[in-house]
Short mmCIF file of C-alpha atoms in Angstrom, two decimals:
data_model
loop_
_atom_site.label_atom_id
_atom_site.label_comp_id
_atom_site.label_asym_id
_atom_site.label_seq_id
_atom_site.Cartn_x
_atom_site.Cartn_y
_atom_site.Cartn_z
CA UNK A 10 122.42 133.05 83.29
CA UNK A 11 121.01 131.08 86.19
CA UNK A 12 123.51 128.54 87.54
CA UNK A 13 122.12 124.93 87.66
CA UNK A 14 121.82 123.49 91.16
CA UNK A 15 121.29 119.76 92.18
CA UNK A 16 117.87 120.06 93.19
CA UNK A 17 114.66 121.07 91.48
CA UNK A 18 111.00 121.57 92.49
CA UNK A 19 108.53 118.99 91.36
CA UNK A 20 104.86 119.77 91.74
CA UNK A 21 102.80 116.66 93.11
CA UNK A 22 99.09 116.12 93.64
CA UNK A 23 98.10 114.23 96.75
CA UNK A 24 96.07 111.04 96.26
CA UNK A 25 94.02 111.58 99.45
CA UNK A 26 93.35 115.21 99.81
CA UNK A 27 93.79 116.16 96.24
CA UNK A 28 95.83 119.23 97.16
CA UNK A 29 98.97 120.23 95.19
CA UNK A 30 102.36 120.58 96.91
CA UNK A 31 105.88 120.79 95.92
CA UNK A 32 108.81 118.50 96.64
CA UNK A 33 112.30 118.38 95.58
CA UNK A 34 114.12 116.00 93.44
CA UNK A 35 117.75 115.43 92.26
CA UNK A 36 119.12 116.15 88.92
CA UNK A 37 120.98 112.97 87.59
CA UNK A 38 123.67 114.84 86.13
CA UNK A 39 124.84 115.72 89.64
CA UNK A 40 124.76 112.08 90.78
CA UNK A 41 127.93 110.20 90.78
CA UNK A 42 128.03 106.59 91.77
CA UNK A 43 131.48 105.23 92.67
CA UNK A 44 130.47 101.68 93.43
CA UNK A 45 127.53 99.29 94.80
CA UNK A 46 127.39 97.25 97.89
CA UNK A 47 126.40 93.67 97.38
CA UNK A 48 122.83 94.42 98.08
CA UNK A 49 122.69 97.22 95.38
CA UNK A 50 123.03 100.04 97.64
CA UNK A 51 124.76 102.90 95.59
CA UNK A 52 127.86 104.49 97.10
CA UNK A 53 127.99 108.22 96.02
CA UNK A 54 131.01 110.20 95.41
CA UNK A 55 129.32 113.06 97.49
CA UNK A 56 127.22 111.51 100.21
CA UNK A 57 125.28 114.91 100.40
CA UNK A 58 124.09 114.48 96.89
CA UNK A 59 121.95 111.35 97.61
CA UNK A 60 118.85 111.03 95.45
CA UNK A 61 117.48 108.28 97.95
CA UNK A 62 116.71 111.18 100.22
CA UNK A 63 114.18 112.55 97.72
CA UNK A 64 112.51 109.35 96.61
CA UNK A 65 109.32 110.00 98.97
CA UNK A 66 106.72 112.63 98.40
CA UNK A 67 105.06 113.93 101.73
CA UNK A 68 101.85 115.97 101.29
CA UNK A 69 102.37 118.98 103.45
CA UNK A 70 98.55 119.35 103.83
CA UNK A 71 97.52 116.00 105.24
CA UNK A 72 100.67 113.86 105.70
CA UNK A 73 99.89 111.16 103.01
CA UNK A 74 103.26 110.05 101.93
CA UNK A 75 104.11 108.03 98.78
CA UNK A 76 106.64 107.20 96.18
CA UNK A 77 106.20 107.09 92.30
CA UNK A 78 106.04 103.33 92.79
CA UNK A 79 102.55 103.53 94.55
CA UNK A 80 99.63 102.31 92.38
CA UNK A 81 96.68 104.98 92.09
CA UNK A 82 94.11 102.18 93.24
CA UNK A 83 93.10 102.29 96.72
CA UNK A 84 91.27 99.18 98.14
CA UNK A 85 87.72 99.98 99.53
CA UNK A 86 87.90 101.73 102.91
CA UNK A 87 91.66 102.26 102.90
CA UNK A 88 91.12 106.07 102.20
CA UNK A 89 88.91 106.29 105.35
CA UNK A 90 91.57 104.41 107.31
CA UNK A 91 94.44 106.67 106.20
CA UNK A 92 92.52 109.80 106.87
CA UNK A 93 91.73 108.46 110.47
CA UNK A 94 95.25 107.10 111.36
CA UNK A 95 97.40 109.85 109.55
CA UNK A 96 95.60 112.95 108.23
CA UNK A 97 93.50 113.69 111.35
CA UNK A 98 96.67 113.68 113.47
CA UNK A 99 98.93 115.60 111.11
CA UNK A 100 100.35 119.04 112.05
CA UNK A 101 100.89 120.73 108.57
CA UNK A 102 104.46 120.95 107.77
CA UNK A 103 106.85 120.46 104.45
CA UNK A 104 109.51 118.09 103.70
CA UNK A 105 109.95 120.21 100.29
CA UNK A 106 113.30 121.34 101.13
CA UNK A 107 116.72 119.94 101.14
CA UNK A 108 116.85 116.85 103.11
CA UNK A 109 119.51 115.25 105.34
CA UNK A 110 119.44 111.57 106.40
CA UNK A 111 117.24 112.01 109.43
CA UNK A 112 114.77 113.96 107.48
CA UNK A 113 114.77 111.14 104.83
CA UNK A 114 114.10 108.51 107.48
CA UNK A 115 111.25 110.30 108.69
CA UNK A 116 109.70 110.38 105.10
CA UNK A 117 110.42 106.71 104.59
CA UNK A 118 108.78 105.65 107.81
CA UNK A 119 105.60 107.69 106.89
CA UNK A 120 105.31 106.31 103.60
CA UNK A 121 105.97 102.61 104.86
CA UNK A 122 103.12 103.34 107.24
CA UNK A 123 100.84 104.72 104.57
CA UNK A 124 101.71 101.88 102.07
CA UNK A 125 100.93 99.32 104.85
CA UNK A 126 97.40 101.06 105.48
CA UNK A 127 96.67 101.35 101.63
CA UNK A 128 97.67 97.74 101.21
CA UNK A 129 100.32 98.58 98.62
CA UNK A 130 102.08 96.00 97.05
CA UNK A 131 104.90 93.99 98.91
CA UNK A 132 107.62 94.75 96.49
CA UNK A 133 106.95 98.51 96.96
CA UNK A 134 106.95 98.23 100.66
CA UNK A 135 110.25 96.24 100.58
CA UNK A 136 111.91 98.82 98.58
CA UNK A 137 111.17 101.63 101.08
CA UNK A 138 112.33 99.41 103.94
CA UNK A 139 115.48 98.52 101.93
CA UNK A 140 116.30 102.21 101.49
CA UNK A 141 115.86 102.89 105.13
CA UNK A 142 118.48 100.13 105.94
CA UNK A 143 120.76 101.70 103.49
CA UNK A 144 120.44 105.29 105.10
CA UNK A 145 121.06 103.48 108.65
CA UNK A 146 124.15 101.92 107.09
CA UNK A 147 125.48 105.31 106.06
CA UNK A 148 124.76 106.72 109.50
CA UNK A 149 126.59 103.61 110.94
CA UNK A 150 123.67 102.48 113.09
CA UNK A 151 123.74 98.73 112.68
CA UNK A 152 120.97 97.96 114.97
CA UNK A 153 118.35 99.89 112.94
CA UNK A 154 119.96 98.74 109.77
CA UNK A 155 119.31 95.21 110.82
CA UNK A 156 115.81 95.97 111.79
CA UNK A 157 115.01 97.49 108.42
CA UNK A 158 116.72 94.71 106.48
CA UNK A 159 114.69 92.00 108.31
CA UNK A 160 111.46 93.98 107.54
CA UNK A 161 112.50 94.27 103.97
CA UNK A 162 113.38 90.64 103.85
CA UNK A 163 109.71 89.79 105.07
CA UNK A 164 108.18 91.98 102.31
CA UNK A 165 110.40 90.50 99.53
CA UNK A 166 109.56 86.91 100.63
CA UNK A 167 105.88 87.94 100.63
CA UNK A 168 106.16 89.61 97.19
CA UNK A 169 107.86 86.50 95.76
CA UNK A 170 105.04 84.26 97.28
CA UNK A 171 102.28 86.68 96.02
CA UNK A 172 103.96 87.30 92.66
CA UNK A 173 103.28 91.01 93.04
CA UNK A 174 106.90 91.89 91.55
CA UNK A 175 105.58 91.17 88.14
CA UNK A 176 105.42 94.23 85.87
CA UNK A 177 107.77 96.23 88.26
CA UNK A 178 111.49 96.95 87.57
CA UNK A 179 112.39 94.27 89.94
CA UNK A 180 113.10 90.91 88.10
CA UNK A 181 112.76 87.27 89.33
CA UNK A 182 116.48 86.89 89.34
CA UNK A 183 117.12 90.31 91.44
CA UNK A 184 114.19 89.18 93.70
CA UNK A 185 115.74 85.90 94.41
CA UNK A 186 119.02 87.29 94.83
CA UNK A 187 118.18 90.11 97.21
CA UNK A 188 116.18 87.54 99.39
CA UNK A 189 119.43 85.60 99.41
CA UNK A 190 121.73 88.45 100.23
CA UNK A 191 119.58 90.05 102.78
CA UNK A 192 119.19 86.46 104.39
CA UNK A 193 123.11 86.47 104.53
CA UNK A 194 123.51 90.02 106.00
CA UNK A 195 120.93 89.15 108.65
CA UNK A 196 122.75 85.79 109.51
CA UNK A 197 120.09 83.45 108.09
CA UNK A 198 122.74 81.47 106.22
CA UNK A 199 120.67 78.36 105.32
CA UNK A 200 117.93 80.57 103.67
CA UNK A 201 120.70 82.49 102.06
CA UNK A 202 122.21 79.48 100.38
CA UNK A 203 118.57 78.24 99.39
CA UNK A 204 117.91 81.43 97.53
CA UNK A 205 121.42 81.97 95.93
CA UNK A 206 120.98 78.35 94.52
CA UNK A 207 117.66 79.31 93.07
CA UNK A 208 119.51 82.25 91.20
CA UNK A 209 122.18 79.95 90.02
CA UNK A 210 119.95 77.31 88.79
CA UNK A 211 118.25 80.07 86.29
CA UNK A 212 121.60 80.80 84.56
CA UNK A 213 120.54 79.20 81.29
CA UNK A 214 117.32 81.21 81.04
CA UNK A 215 118.36 84.34 82.94
CA UNK A 216 118.65 87.71 80.89
CA UNK A 217 121.02 89.14 83.89
CA UNK A 218 124.32 87.16 83.90
CA UNK A 219 125.77 89.69 86.30
CA UNK A 220 123.32 88.71 89.04
CA UNK A 221 124.06 85.05 88.29
CA UNK A 222 127.60 85.87 89.02
CA UNK A 223 126.94 87.79 92.20
CA UNK A 224 124.87 84.90 93.51
CA UNK A 225 127.89 82.57 92.87
CA UNK A 226 130.31 84.88 94.52
CA UNK A 227 127.98 85.20 97.55
CA UNK A 228 127.59 81.47 97.69
CA UNK A 229 131.17 80.91 97.63
CA UNK A 230 131.74 83.39 100.29
CA UNK A 231 129.41 81.69 102.49
CA UNK A 232 131.02 78.31 101.83
CA UNK A 233 134.54 79.77 102.79
CA UNK A 234 133.02 81.37 105.92
CA UNK A 235 131.65 77.96 107.04
CA UNK A 236 134.89 76.25 106.18
CA UNK A 237 136.98 78.74 108.11
CA UNK A 238 134.48 78.23 111.36
CA UNK A 239 134.83 74.79 110.97
CA UNK A 240 138.61 74.72 110.86
CA UNK A 241 138.73 77.20 113.83
CA UNK A 242 136.45 75.01 115.92
CA UNK A 243 138.61 71.86 115.21
CA UNK A 244 141.80 73.80 116.18
CA UNK A 245 140.42 74.65 119.72
#
């Protein structure tokens, strides 16, 4: 009897060159989540068994990189732009084996670039930048974590304005909360309070009471931090 292993092969077809390639995904039975950060980053029991590393599919033939969240539609001219900017410069190699954090970072940066050239939804691009920030947090690289949190924040704000999160797994409550929480983590306190308040104001019609409660907790944390700063400044 063959022993079940965490990773399995998944066959993909590239949306640019139409060639098939194999990537790896992680079996959910091996994924054990201990907790979540306040921005929804999963904290895994075994950091080496991180399904986030395998979210992106990279075509080994042409370099086009994408997640299952990408839409099949390519706006006119975008395939030609992707071919010119990425495929013509691609040296064929595979990301279809086991990945570590550094490998995963490369795949996310490739896919974020592809998504930008493709004019993919802001909510999809935001999700890739968010996962990049999480990986850098695990690697304890605060500078790069902050960089990609800010990029994610920009895309989430654009998604809110364009309303392109509709029909995705990201609800309005979750989106508003994420904007508030990333603003808090990037020291934009005024904006954080504004968006946490928007979440709290939705409590009577929200289907996600847990997110309402999280927004209240973060709002309270900010208030306590500001109170402490004020008290410390008065005592000097």
